[in-house]
PDB file of C-alpha atoms in Angstrom:
ATOM      1  CA  UNK A   1     -30.261 -90.297  -6.557  1.00  0.00           C
ATOM      2  CA  UNK A   2     -32.613 -93.223  -6.166  1.00  0.00           C
ATOM      3  CA  UNK A   3     -31.794 -96.912  -6.508  1.00  0.00           C
ATOM      4  CA  UNK A   4     -31.900 -96.611 -10.328  1.00  0.00           C
ATOM      5  CA  UNK A   5     -29.360 -93.744 -10.362  1.00  0.00           C
ATOM      6  CA  UNK A   6     -32.031 -91.244 -11.374  1.00  0.00           C
ATOM      7  CA  UNK A   7     -31.400 -87.673 -10.261  1.00  0.00           C
ATOM      8  CA  UNK A   8     -34.081 -86.390  -7.870  1.00  0.00           C
ATOM      9  CA  UNK A   9     -34.783 -82.788  -6.949  1.00  0.00           C
ATOM     10  CA  UNK A  10     -36.153 -82.074  -3.482  1.00  0.00           C
ATOM     11  CA  UNK A  11     -38.070 -78.796  -3.361  1.00  0.00           C
ATOM     12  CA  UNK A  12     -39.032 -77.171  -0.063  1.00  0.00           C
ATOM     13  CA  UNK A  13     -42.318 -75.337  -0.626  1.00  0.00           C
ATOM     14  CA  UNK A  14     -43.106 -73.476   2.558  1.00  0.00           C
ATOM     15  CA  UNK A  15     -44.037 -76.066   5.182  1.00  0.00           C
ATOM     16  CA  UNK A  16     -44.160 -78.874   2.600  1.00  0.00           C
ATOM     17  CA  UNK A  17     -41.496 -80.607   0.575  1.00  0.00           C
ATOM     18  CA  UNK A  18     -41.747 -82.560  -2.655  1.00  0.00           C
ATOM     19  CA  UNK A  19     -39.362 -84.814  -4.576  1.00  0.00           C
ATOM     20  CA  UNK A  20     -39.331 -84.774  -8.375  1.00  0.00           C
ATOM     21  CA  UNK A  21     -37.350 -87.095 -10.674  1.00  0.00           C
ATOM     22  CA  UNK A  22     -35.464 -85.126 -13.294  1.00  0.00           C
ATOM     23  CA  UNK A  23     -35.835 -87.654 -16.111  1.00  0.00           C
ATOM     24  CA  UNK A  24     -36.267 -85.869 -19.444  1.00  0.00           C
ATOM     25  CA  UNK A  25     -36.280 -82.521 -17.659  1.00  0.00           C
ATOM     26  CA  UNK A  26     -35.933 -79.405 -19.780  1.00  0.00           C
ATOM     27  CA  UNK A  27     -33.884 -76.611 -18.228  1.00  0.00           C
ATOM     28  CA  UNK A  28     -34.398 -73.024 -19.391  1.00  0.00           C
ATOM     29  CA  UNK A  29     -31.250 -71.150 -18.388  1.00  0.00           C
ATOM     30  CA  UNK A  30     -31.252 -68.077 -20.601  1.00  0.00           C
ATOM     31  CA  UNK A  31     -31.669 -65.675 -17.677  1.00  0.00           C
ATOM     32  CA  UNK A  32     -29.373 -67.378 -15.160  1.00  0.00           C
ATOM     33  CA  UNK A  33     -27.207 -64.263 -14.944  1.00  0.00           C
ATOM     34  CA  UNK A  34     -30.319 -62.380 -13.811  1.00  0.00           C
ATOM     35  CA  UNK A  35     -31.012 -64.966 -11.098  1.00  0.00           C
ATOM     36  CA  UNK A  36     -33.864 -66.670 -12.982  1.00  0.00           C
ATOM     37  CA  UNK A  37     -34.388 -70.104 -14.516  1.00  0.00           C
ATOM     38  CA  UNK A  38     -37.063 -72.763 -14.884  1.00  0.00           C
ATOM     39  CA  UNK A  39     -37.227 -76.553 -15.061  1.00  0.00           C
ATOM     40  CA  UNK A  40     -40.012 -78.245 -17.015  1.00  0.00           C
ATOM     41  CA  UNK A  41     -40.908 -81.785 -15.898  1.00  0.00           C
ATOM     42  CA  UNK A  42     -43.123 -83.079 -18.693  1.00  0.00           C
ATOM     43  CA  UNK A  43     -43.791 -86.486 -17.120  1.00  0.00           C
ATOM     44  CA  UNK A  44     -45.041 -84.966 -13.857  1.00  0.00           C
ATOM     45  CA  UNK A  45     -46.640 -81.948 -15.600  1.00  0.00           C
ATOM     46  CA  UNK A  46     -44.772 -79.648 -13.243  1.00  0.00           C
ATOM     47  CA  UNK A  47     -42.945 -76.387 -13.931  1.00  0.00           C
ATOM     48  CA  UNK A  48     -40.427 -75.193 -11.355  1.00  0.00           C
ATOM     49  CA  UNK A  49     -39.532 -71.508 -11.440  1.00  0.00           C
ATOM     50  CA  UNK A  50     -36.482 -69.955  -9.775  1.00  0.00           C
ATOM     51  CA  UNK A  51     -36.224 -66.194  -9.277  1.00  0.00           C
ATOM     52  CA  UNK A  52     -34.218 -63.676  -7.265  1.00  0.00           C
ATOM     53  CA  UNK A  53     -31.398 -66.202  -6.848  1.00  0.00           C
ATOM     54  CA  UNK A  54     -27.730 -65.230  -6.459  1.00  0.00           C
ATOM     55  CA  UNK A  55     -26.435 -65.650  -9.995  1.00  0.00           C
ATOM     56  CA  UNK A  56     -23.204 -67.463  -9.104  1.00  0.00           C
ATOM     57  CA  UNK A  57     -25.013 -70.067  -7.000  1.00  0.00           C
ATOM     58  CA  UNK A  58     -27.686 -70.547  -9.653  1.00  0.00           C
ATOM     59  CA  UNK A  59     -25.033 -70.937 -12.352  1.00  0.00           C
ATOM     60  CA  UNK A  60     -23.268 -73.603 -10.287  1.00  0.00           C
ATOM     61  CA  UNK A  61     -26.603 -75.372  -9.782  1.00  0.00           C
ATOM     62  CA  UNK A  62     -27.214 -75.480 -13.552  1.00  0.00           C
ATOM     63  CA  UNK A  63     -23.728 -76.868 -14.194  1.00  0.00           C
ATOM     64  CA  UNK A  64     -24.327 -79.425 -11.456  1.00  0.00           C
ATOM     65  CA  UNK A  65     -27.540 -80.629 -13.101  1.00  0.00           C
ATOM     66  CA  UNK A  66     -25.909 -80.753 -16.531  1.00  0.00           C
ATOM     67  CA  UNK A  67     -22.998 -82.866 -15.314  1.00  0.00           C
ATOM     68  CA  UNK A  68     -24.769 -85.107 -12.818  1.00  0.00           C
ATOM     69  CA  UNK A  69     -27.824 -85.606 -14.995  1.00  0.00           C
ATOM     70  CA  UNK A  70     -25.775 -87.709 -17.413  1.00  0.00           C
ATOM     71  CA  UNK A  71     -26.415 -91.320 -16.393  1.00  0.00           C
ATOM     72  CA  UNK A  72     -23.799 -93.708 -17.856  1.00  0.00           C
ATOM     73  CA  UNK A  73     -26.117 -96.681 -17.231  1.00  0.00           C
ATOM     74  CA  UNK A  74     -28.989 -97.612 -19.470  1.00  0.00           C
ATOM     75  CA  UNK A  75     -32.323 -96.155 -18.432  1.00  0.00           C
ATOM     76  CA  UNK A  76     -34.383 -98.796 -16.666  1.00  0.00           C
ATOM     77  CA  UNK A  77     -37.821 -99.260 -18.203  1.00  0.00           C
ATOM     78  CA  UNK A  78     -41.109 -99.321 -16.345  1.00  0.00           C
ATOM     79  CA  UNK A  79     -41.213-103.134 -16.314  1.00  0.00           C
ATOM     80  CA  UNK A  80     -37.686-103.340 -14.988  1.00  0.00           C
ATOM     81  CA  UNK A  81     -38.501-100.916 -12.204  1.00  0.00           C
ATOM     82  CA  UNK A  82     -41.560-102.931 -11.138  1.00  0.00           C
ATOM     83  CA  UNK A  83     -39.692-106.240 -11.120  1.00  0.00           C
ATOM     84  CA  UNK A  84     -36.504-104.869  -9.596  1.00  0.00           C
ATOM     85  CA  UNK A  85     -35.409-106.297  -6.254  1.00  0.00           C
ATOM     86  CA  UNK A  86     -33.132-103.361  -5.430  1.00  0.00           C
ATOM     87  CA  UNK A  87     -33.776-101.872  -1.986  1.00  0.00           C
ATOM     88  CA  UNK A  88     -35.467 -98.497  -2.236  1.00  0.00           C
ATOM     89  CA  UNK A  89     -33.446 -95.570  -1.020  1.00  0.00           C
ATOM     90  CA  UNK A  90     -32.295 -92.036  -1.739  1.00  0.00           C
ATOM     91  CA  UNK A  91     -28.757 -90.772  -1.365  1.00  0.00           C
ATOM     92  CA  UNK A  92     -27.240 -87.331  -1.771  1.00  0.00           C
ATOM     93  CA  UNK A  93     -25.188 -86.731  -4.881  1.00  0.00           C
ATOM     94  CA  UNK A  94     -21.454 -86.311  -4.412  1.00  0.00           C
ATOM     95  CA  UNK A  95     -19.937 -82.857  -5.038  1.00  0.00           C
ATOM     96  CA  UNK A  96     -19.263 -81.821  -8.612  1.00  0.00           C
ATOM     97  CA  UNK A  97     -15.698 -82.538  -9.688  1.00  0.00           C
ATOM     98  CA  UNK A  98     -13.773 -82.369 -12.934  1.00  0.00           C
ATOM     99  CA  UNK A  99     -14.000 -86.129 -13.497  1.00  0.00           C
ATOM    100  CA  UNK A 100     -17.800 -85.757 -13.723  1.00  0.00           C
ATOM    101  CA  UNK A 101     -17.292 -83.381 -16.626  1.00  0.00           C
ATOM    102  CA  UNK A 102     -14.846 -85.796 -18.256  1.00  0.00           C
ATOM    103  CA  UNK A 103     -17.432 -88.589 -18.003  1.00  0.00           C
ATOM    104  CA  UNK A 104     -20.158 -86.441 -19.521  1.00  0.00           C
ATOM    105  CA  UNK A 105     -17.844 -85.298 -22.306  1.00  0.00           C
ATOM    106  CA  UNK A 106     -16.826 -88.862 -23.201  1.00  0.00           C
ATOM    107  CA  UNK A 107     -20.455 -89.997 -23.355  1.00  0.00           C
ATOM    108  CA  UNK A 108     -21.518 -87.138 -25.585  1.00  0.00           C
ATOM    109  CA  UNK A 109     -18.563 -87.601 -27.907  1.00  0.00           C
ATOM    110  CA  UNK A 110     -19.292 -91.270 -28.618  1.00  0.00           C
ATOM    111  CA  UNK A 111     -20.044 -91.942 -32.278  1.00  0.00           C
ATOM    112  CA  UNK A 112     -23.313 -93.531 -33.265  1.00  0.00           C
ATOM    113  CA  UNK A 113     -23.138 -96.777 -35.190  1.00  0.00           C
ATOM    114  CA  UNK A 114     -24.130 -96.722 -38.848  1.00  0.00           C
ATOM    115  CA  UNK A 115     -27.479 -98.440 -39.397  1.00  0.00           C
ATOM    116  CA  UNK A 116     -27.487-101.520 -41.638  1.00  0.00           C
ATOM    117  CA  UNK A 117     -30.114-100.006 -43.945  1.00  0.00           C
ATOM    118  CA  UNK A 118     -28.294 -96.691 -44.273  1.00  0.00           C
ATOM    119  CA  UNK A 119     -25.670 -96.021 -46.899  1.00  0.00           C
ATOM    120  CA  UNK A 120     -24.700 -92.570 -45.714  1.00  0.00           C
ATOM    121  CA  UNK A 121     -22.571 -91.339 -42.863  1.00  0.00           C
ATOM    122  CA  UNK A 122     -24.547 -90.068 -39.864  1.00  0.00           C
ATOM    123  CA  UNK A 123     -24.607 -86.323 -39.466  1.00  0.00           C
ATOM    124  CA  UNK A 124     -22.121 -84.926 -37.022  1.00  0.00           C
ATOM    125  CA  UNK A 125     -23.704 -84.578 -33.612  1.00  0.00           C
ATOM    126  CA  UNK A 126     -23.751 -81.082 -32.204  1.00  0.00           C
ATOM    127  CA  UNK A 127     -21.356 -80.638 -29.317  1.00  0.00           C
ATOM    128  CA  UNK A 128     -23.521 -80.077 -26.223  1.00  0.00           C
ATOM    129  CA  UNK A 129     -20.844 -79.510 -23.607  1.00  0.00           C
ATOM    130  CA  UNK A 130     -18.260 -76.778 -23.539  1.00  0.00           C
ATOM    131  CA  UNK A 131     -14.605 -77.678 -23.439  1.00  0.00           C
ATOM    132  CA  UNK A 132     -13.845 -79.617 -20.240  1.00  0.00           C
ATOM    133  CA  UNK A 133     -10.864 -77.487 -19.335  1.00  0.00           C
ATOM    134  CA  UNK A 134     -12.987 -74.342 -19.630  1.00  0.00           C
ATOM    135  CA  UNK A 135     -15.738 -75.819 -17.445  1.00  0.00           C
ATOM    136  CA  UNK A 136     -13.123 -76.884 -14.934  1.00  0.00           C
ATOM    137  CA  UNK A 137     -11.876 -73.329 -14.645  1.00  0.00           C
ATOM    138  CA  UNK A 138     -15.430 -72.049 -14.281  1.00  0.00           C
ATOM    139  CA  UNK A 139     -16.153 -74.509 -11.470  1.00  0.00           C
ATOM    140  CA  UNK A 140     -13.026 -73.716  -9.487  1.00  0.00           C
ATOM    141  CA  UNK A 141     -13.889 -71.622  -6.417  1.00  0.00           C
ATOM    142  CA  UNK A 142     -12.949 -67.957  -6.638  1.00  0.00           C
ATOM    143  CA  UNK A 143      -9.744 -67.376  -4.727  1.00  0.00           C
ATOM    144  CA  UNK A 144     -10.207 -64.464  -2.337  1.00  0.00           C
ATOM    145  CA  UNK A 145      -7.703 -63.024   0.088  1.00  0.00           C
ATOM    146  CA  UNK A 146      -8.293 -63.053   3.830  1.00  0.00           C
ATOM    147  CA  UNK A 147      -9.364 -59.402   3.779  1.00  0.00           C
ATOM    148  CA  UNK A 148     -11.740 -59.982   0.865  1.00  0.00           C
ATOM    149  CA  UNK A 149     -13.291 -62.949   2.651  1.00  0.00           C
ATOM    150  CA  UNK A 150     -13.848 -60.761   5.709  1.00  0.00           C
ATOM    151  CA  UNK A 151     -15.678 -58.210   3.537  1.00  0.00           C
ATOM    152  CA  UNK A 152     -17.859 -60.922   1.990  1.00  0.00           C
ATOM    153  CA  UNK A 153     -18.718 -62.339   5.420  1.00  0.00           C
ATOM    154  CA  UNK A 154     -19.700 -58.907   6.736  1.00  0.00           C
ATOM    155  CA  UNK A 155     -21.923 -58.176   3.728  1.00  0.00           C
ATOM    156  CA  UNK A 156     -23.620 -61.577   3.928  1.00  0.00           C
ATOM    157  CA  UNK A 157     -24.253 -60.952   7.629  1.00  0.00           C
ATOM    158  CA  UNK A 158     -26.272 -57.849   6.706  1.00  0.00           C
ATOM    159  CA  UNK A 159     -23.826 -55.228   7.959  1.00  0.00           C
ATOM    160  CA  UNK A 160     -23.003 -51.826   6.477  1.00  0.00           C
ATOM    161  CA  UNK A 161     -19.543 -52.091   4.949  1.00  0.00           C
ATOM    162  CA  UNK A 162     -16.945 -49.700   3.572  1.00  0.00           C
ATOM    163  CA  UNK A 163     -13.763 -51.128   2.106  1.00  0.00           C
ATOM    164  CA  UNK A 164     -10.920 -49.388   0.377  1.00  0.00           C
ATOM    165  CA  UNK A 165      -7.643 -50.115  -1.346  1.00  0.00           C
ATOM    166  CA  UNK A 166      -5.225 -48.633  -3.812  1.00  0.00           C
ATOM    167  CA  UNK A 167      -5.539 -49.037  -7.569  1.00  0.00           C
ATOM    168  CA  UNK A 168      -5.251 -52.623  -8.804  1.00  0.00           C
ATOM    169  CA  UNK A 169      -6.005 -54.334  -5.485  1.00  0.00           C
ATOM    170  CA  UNK A 170      -9.232 -55.926  -6.727  1.00  0.00           C
ATOM    171  CA  UNK A 171     -11.957 -53.598  -5.470  1.00  0.00           C
ATOM    172  CA  UNK A 172     -14.115 -53.885  -8.599  1.00  0.00           C
ATOM    173  CA  UNK A 173     -13.447 -57.619  -8.755  1.00  0.00           C
ATOM    174  CA  UNK A 174     -14.706 -58.005  -5.184  1.00  0.00           C
ATOM    175  CA  UNK A 175     -17.765 -55.868  -5.937  1.00  0.00           C
ATOM    176  CA  UNK A 176     -18.701 -58.083  -8.877  1.00  0.00           C
ATOM    177  CA  UNK A 177     -18.279 -61.156  -6.677  1.00  0.00           C
ATOM    178  CA  UNK A 178     -20.541 -59.615  -4.023  1.00  0.00           C
ATOM    179  CA  UNK A 179     -23.185 -58.667  -6.590  1.00  0.00           C
ATOM    180  CA  UNK A 180     -23.263 -62.223  -7.939  1.00  0.00           C
ATOM    181  CA  UNK A 181     -23.734 -63.549  -4.394  1.00  0.00           C
ATOM    182  CA  UNK A 182     -26.686 -61.313  -3.444  1.00  0.00           C
ATOM    183  CA  UNK A 183     -30.341 -61.556  -4.549  1.00  0.00           C
ATOM    184  CA  UNK A 184     -30.553 -59.447  -7.727  1.00  0.00           C
ATOM    185  CA  UNK A 185     -34.108 -58.105  -7.325  1.00  0.00           C
ATOM    186  CA  UNK A 186     -33.386 -56.099  -4.177  1.00  0.00           C
ATOM    187  CA  UNK A 187     -29.670 -55.379  -4.711  1.00  0.00           C
ATOM    188  CA  UNK A 188     -28.735 -52.277  -6.709  1.00  0.00           C
ATOM    189  CA  UNK A 189     -25.240 -51.595  -8.056  1.00  0.00           C
ATOM    190  CA  UNK A 190     -24.380 -47.918  -8.457  1.00  0.00           C
ATOM    191  CA  UNK A 191     -21.338 -45.692  -8.801  1.00  0.00           C
ATOM    192  CA  UNK A 192     -20.651 -41.978  -8.816  1.00  0.00           C
ATOM    193  CA  UNK A 193     -19.529 -42.017 -12.474  1.00  0.00           C
ATOM    194  CA  UNK A 194     -20.855 -43.759 -15.551  1.00  0.00           C
ATOM    195  CA  UNK A 195     -17.515 -45.445 -16.307  1.00  0.00           C
ATOM    196  CA  UNK A 196     -17.283 -46.960 -12.827  1.00  0.00           C
ATOM    197  CA  UNK A 197     -20.933 -48.043 -12.992  1.00  0.00           C
ATOM    198  CA  UNK A 198     -20.374 -49.787 -16.331  1.00  0.00           C
ATOM    199  CA  UNK A 199     -17.510 -51.830 -14.858  1.00  0.00           C
ATOM    200  CA  UNK A 200     -19.800 -53.411 -12.251  1.00  0.00           C
ATOM    201  CA  UNK A 201     -22.888 -53.615 -14.460  1.00  0.00           C
ATOM    202  CA  UNK A 202     -24.852 -50.920 -12.645  1.00  0.00           C
ATOM    203  CA  UNK A 203     -26.059 -47.334 -13.022  1.00  0.00           C
ATOM    204  CA  UNK A 204     -25.011 -44.011 -11.574  1.00  0.00           C
ATOM    205  CA  UNK A 205     -26.181 -43.192  -8.066  1.00  0.00           C
ATOM    206  CA  UNK A 206     -28.103 -40.168  -9.364  1.00  0.00           C
ATOM    207  CA  UNK A 207     -29.960 -42.340 -11.898  1.00  0.00           C
ATOM    208  CA  UNK A 208     -30.915 -44.833  -9.192  1.00  0.00           C
ATOM    209  CA  UNK A 209     -32.122 -42.171  -6.753  1.00  0.00           C
ATOM    210  CA  UNK A 210     -34.081 -40.141  -9.306  1.00  0.00           C
ATOM    211  CA  UNK A 211     -33.311 -36.879  -7.515  1.00  0.00           C
ATOM    212  CA  UNK A 212     -31.607 -34.995 -10.319  1.00  0.00           C
ATOM    213  CA  UNK A 213     -28.237 -33.335  -9.780  1.00  0.00           C
ATOM    214  CA  UNK A 214     -28.635 -33.181  -6.009  1.00  0.00           C
ATOM    215  CA  UNK A 215     -28.510 -29.386  -5.756  1.00  0.00           C
ATOM    216  CA  UNK A 216     -32.203 -29.081  -4.850  1.00  0.00           C
ATOM    217  CA  UNK A 217     -33.596 -29.065  -1.326  1.00  0.00           C
ATOM    218  CA  UNK A 218     -34.426 -32.285   0.487  1.00  0.00           C
ATOM    219  CA  UNK A 219     -38.156 -31.653   0.042  1.00  0.00           C
ATOM    220  CA  UNK A 220     -37.752 -31.258  -3.720  1.00  0.00           C
ATOM    221  CA  UNK A 221     -35.566 -34.363  -3.913  1.00  0.00           C
ATOM    222  CA  UNK A 222     -38.159 -36.388  -1.990  1.00  0.00           C
ATOM    223  CA  UNK A 223     -40.885 -35.202  -4.355  1.00  0.00           C
ATOM    224  CA  UNK A 224     -38.826 -36.341  -7.354  1.00  0.00           C
ATOM    225  CA  UNK A 225     -37.891 -39.674  -5.765  1.00  0.00           C
ATOM    226  CA  UNK A 226     -41.540 -40.492  -5.069  1.00  0.00           C
ATOM    227  CA  UNK A 227     -42.331 -40.688  -8.775  1.00  0.00           C
ATOM    228  CA  UNK A 228     -42.390 -44.033 -10.573  1.00  0.00           C
ATOM    229  CA  UNK A 229     -40.214 -45.970 -11.209  1.00  0.00           C
ATOM    230  CA  UNK A 230     -37.825 -44.517  -8.619  1.00  0.00           C
ATOM    231  CA  UNK A 231     -40.146 -44.937  -5.648  1.00  0.00           C
ATOM    232  CA  UNK A 232     -40.445 -48.655  -6.441  1.00  0.00           C
ATOM    233  CA  UNK A 233     -36.658 -48.955  -6.557  1.00  0.00           C
ATOM    234  CA  UNK A 234     -36.247 -47.189  -3.235  1.00  0.00           C
ATOM    235  CA  UNK A 235     -38.800 -49.394  -1.475  1.00  0.00           C
ATOM    236  CA  UNK A 236     -37.546 -52.629  -3.030  1.00  0.00           C
ATOM    237  CA  UNK A 237     -33.874 -51.968  -2.363  1.00  0.00           C
ATOM    238  CA  UNK A 238     -32.345 -53.823   0.575  1.00  0.00           C
ATOM    239  CA  UNK A 239     -28.656 -53.556  -0.385  1.00  0.00           C
ATOM    240  CA  UNK A 240     -27.198 -50.496  -2.115  1.00  0.00           C
ATOM    241  CA  UNK A 241     -23.704 -50.819  -3.573  1.00  0.00           C
ATOM    242  CA  UNK A 242     -21.851 -47.561  -4.279  1.00  0.00           C
ATOM    243  CA  UNK A 243     -18.498 -47.672  -6.066  1.00  0.00           C
ATOM    244  CA  UNK A 244     -16.071 -44.729  -6.164  1.00  0.00           C
ATOM    245  CA  UNK A 245     -17.726 -43.262  -3.080  1.00  0.00           C
ATOM    246  CA  UNK A 246     -14.653 -41.051  -2.628  1.00  0.00           C
ATOM    247  CA  UNK A 247     -15.968 -38.872  -5.487  1.00  0.00           C
ATOM    248  CA  UNK A 248     -19.367 -38.407  -3.816  1.00  0.00           C
ATOM    249  CA  UNK A 249     -20.111 -35.023  -2.283  1.00  0.00           C
ATOM    250  CA  UNK A 250     -20.712 -35.323   1.459  1.00  0.00           C
ATOM    251  CA  UNK A 251     -23.660 -32.928   1.457  1.00  0.00           C
ATOM    252  CA  UNK A 252     -25.360 -34.882  -1.328  1.00  0.00           C
ATOM    253  CA  UNK A 253     -24.814 -38.102   0.630  1.00  0.00           C
ATOM    254  CA  UNK A 254     -26.505 -36.581   3.695  1.00  0.00           C
ATOM    255  CA  UNK A 255     -29.442 -35.435   1.576  1.00  0.00           C
ATOM    256  CA  UNK A 256     -29.719 -38.892   0.054  1.00  0.00           C
ATOM    257  CA  UNK A 257     -29.843 -40.461   3.511  1.00  0.00           C
ATOM    258  CA  UNK A 258     -32.727 -38.159   4.452  1.00  0.00           C
ATOM    259  CA  UNK A 259     -34.525 -38.952   1.183  1.00  0.00           C
ATOM    260  CA  UNK A 260     -34.198 -42.681   1.872  1.00  0.00           C
ATOM    261  CA  UNK A 261     -35.825 -42.308   5.300  1.00  0.00           C
ATOM    262  CA  UNK A 262     -38.744 -40.272   3.983  1.00  0.00           C
ATOM    263  CA  UNK A 263     -39.417 -42.319   0.853  1.00  0.00           C
ATOM    264  CA  UNK A 264     -39.164 -45.645   2.687  1.00  0.00           C
ATOM    265  CA  UNK A 265     -41.027 -44.261   5.725  1.00  0.00           C
ATOM    266  CA  UNK A 266     -38.460 -45.591   8.153  1.00  0.00           C
ATOM    267  CA  UNK A 267     -36.434 -43.825  10.853  1.00  0.00           C
ATOM    268  CA  UNK A 268     -33.555 -46.276  10.578  1.00  0.00           C
ATOM    269  CA  UNK A 269     -30.284 -45.062   9.007  1.00  0.00           C
ATOM    270  CA  UNK A 270     -30.748 -44.828   5.239  1.00  0.00           C
ATOM    271  CA  UNK A 271     -34.283 -46.126   5.666  1.00  0.00           C
ATOM    272  CA  UNK A 272     -33.021 -49.586   6.611  1.00  0.00           C
ATOM    273  CA  UNK A 273     -30.985 -50.058   3.418  1.00  0.00           C
ATOM    274  CA  UNK A 274     -27.678 -51.846   3.927  1.00  0.00           C
ATOM    275  CA  UNK A 275     -24.801 -49.971   2.310  1.00  0.00           C
ATOM    276  CA  UNK A 276     -21.740 -51.452   0.624  1.00  0.00           C
ATOM    277  CA  UNK A 277     -19.373 -48.570  -0.096  1.00  0.00           C
ATOM    278  CA  UNK A 278     -16.108 -48.799  -1.977  1.00  0.00           C
ATOM    279  CA  UNK A 279     -13.534 -46.216  -2.988  1.00  0.00           C
ATOM    280  CA  UNK A 280     -10.065 -44.819  -2.448  1.00  0.00           C
ATOM    281  CA  UNK A 281      -9.931 -41.431  -0.724  1.00  0.00           C
ATOM    282  CA  UNK A 282      -6.187 -41.194  -1.418  1.00  0.00           C
ATOM    283  CA  UNK A 283      -6.552 -41.131  -5.197  1.00  0.00           C
TER     284      UNK A 283
END
């Protein structure tokens, strides 16, 4: 914030950085779950676009702007800013807490006074903020166990990971948390069955690879995988998540690894794709 309590956004653009005041900013957040959003700054004639962002971090950022952007003080006019004797300075905004939501809720719920020339009751103002208790639950950090935190740390470090557990231990829950923490454009969620893929919001592994049933030779599978749009998926993918890997045939997995190397033109294991495998071989 600056000395007038205006929220400022500092954007790092390559080697440069710019600071934009967020007064009267319009936030388009329809595609936040897909890692995309935009902020329109009409006064500065600037549009800021966000893409390929981890959806959970982007969602928290939007909630942060919505709560902190509510200034309880009156907006200082241009004349007041010019004549102000306040020392200029910028300070970082404090972390988002539940009391910030309570403040924003109380301000939005204030009733407008009836004008002297009006004889009718003002129309009810549309509620702009969700219930405070609900927002509080949404802002609480996800509670992970020590083992789950170790899995998250390994995935974020760019390592190949396989984790397992019996039914009901939170494997799918952890997968959804990982998917919301990774860039969506180059992270692909797959599973060996359609039901398992639907639970994590992905597709089957065969549909992602574009190689058919997997009974063909490696050369035939490579030829199929090199057709659009599958070749674009293979080359864009940096993290491949496979749920219910225990139901995957080992020979098909070996063929898929060879296909990945040939399509991506890389001799690294799986063509350089980082694997996150999950399943229970004891089921």
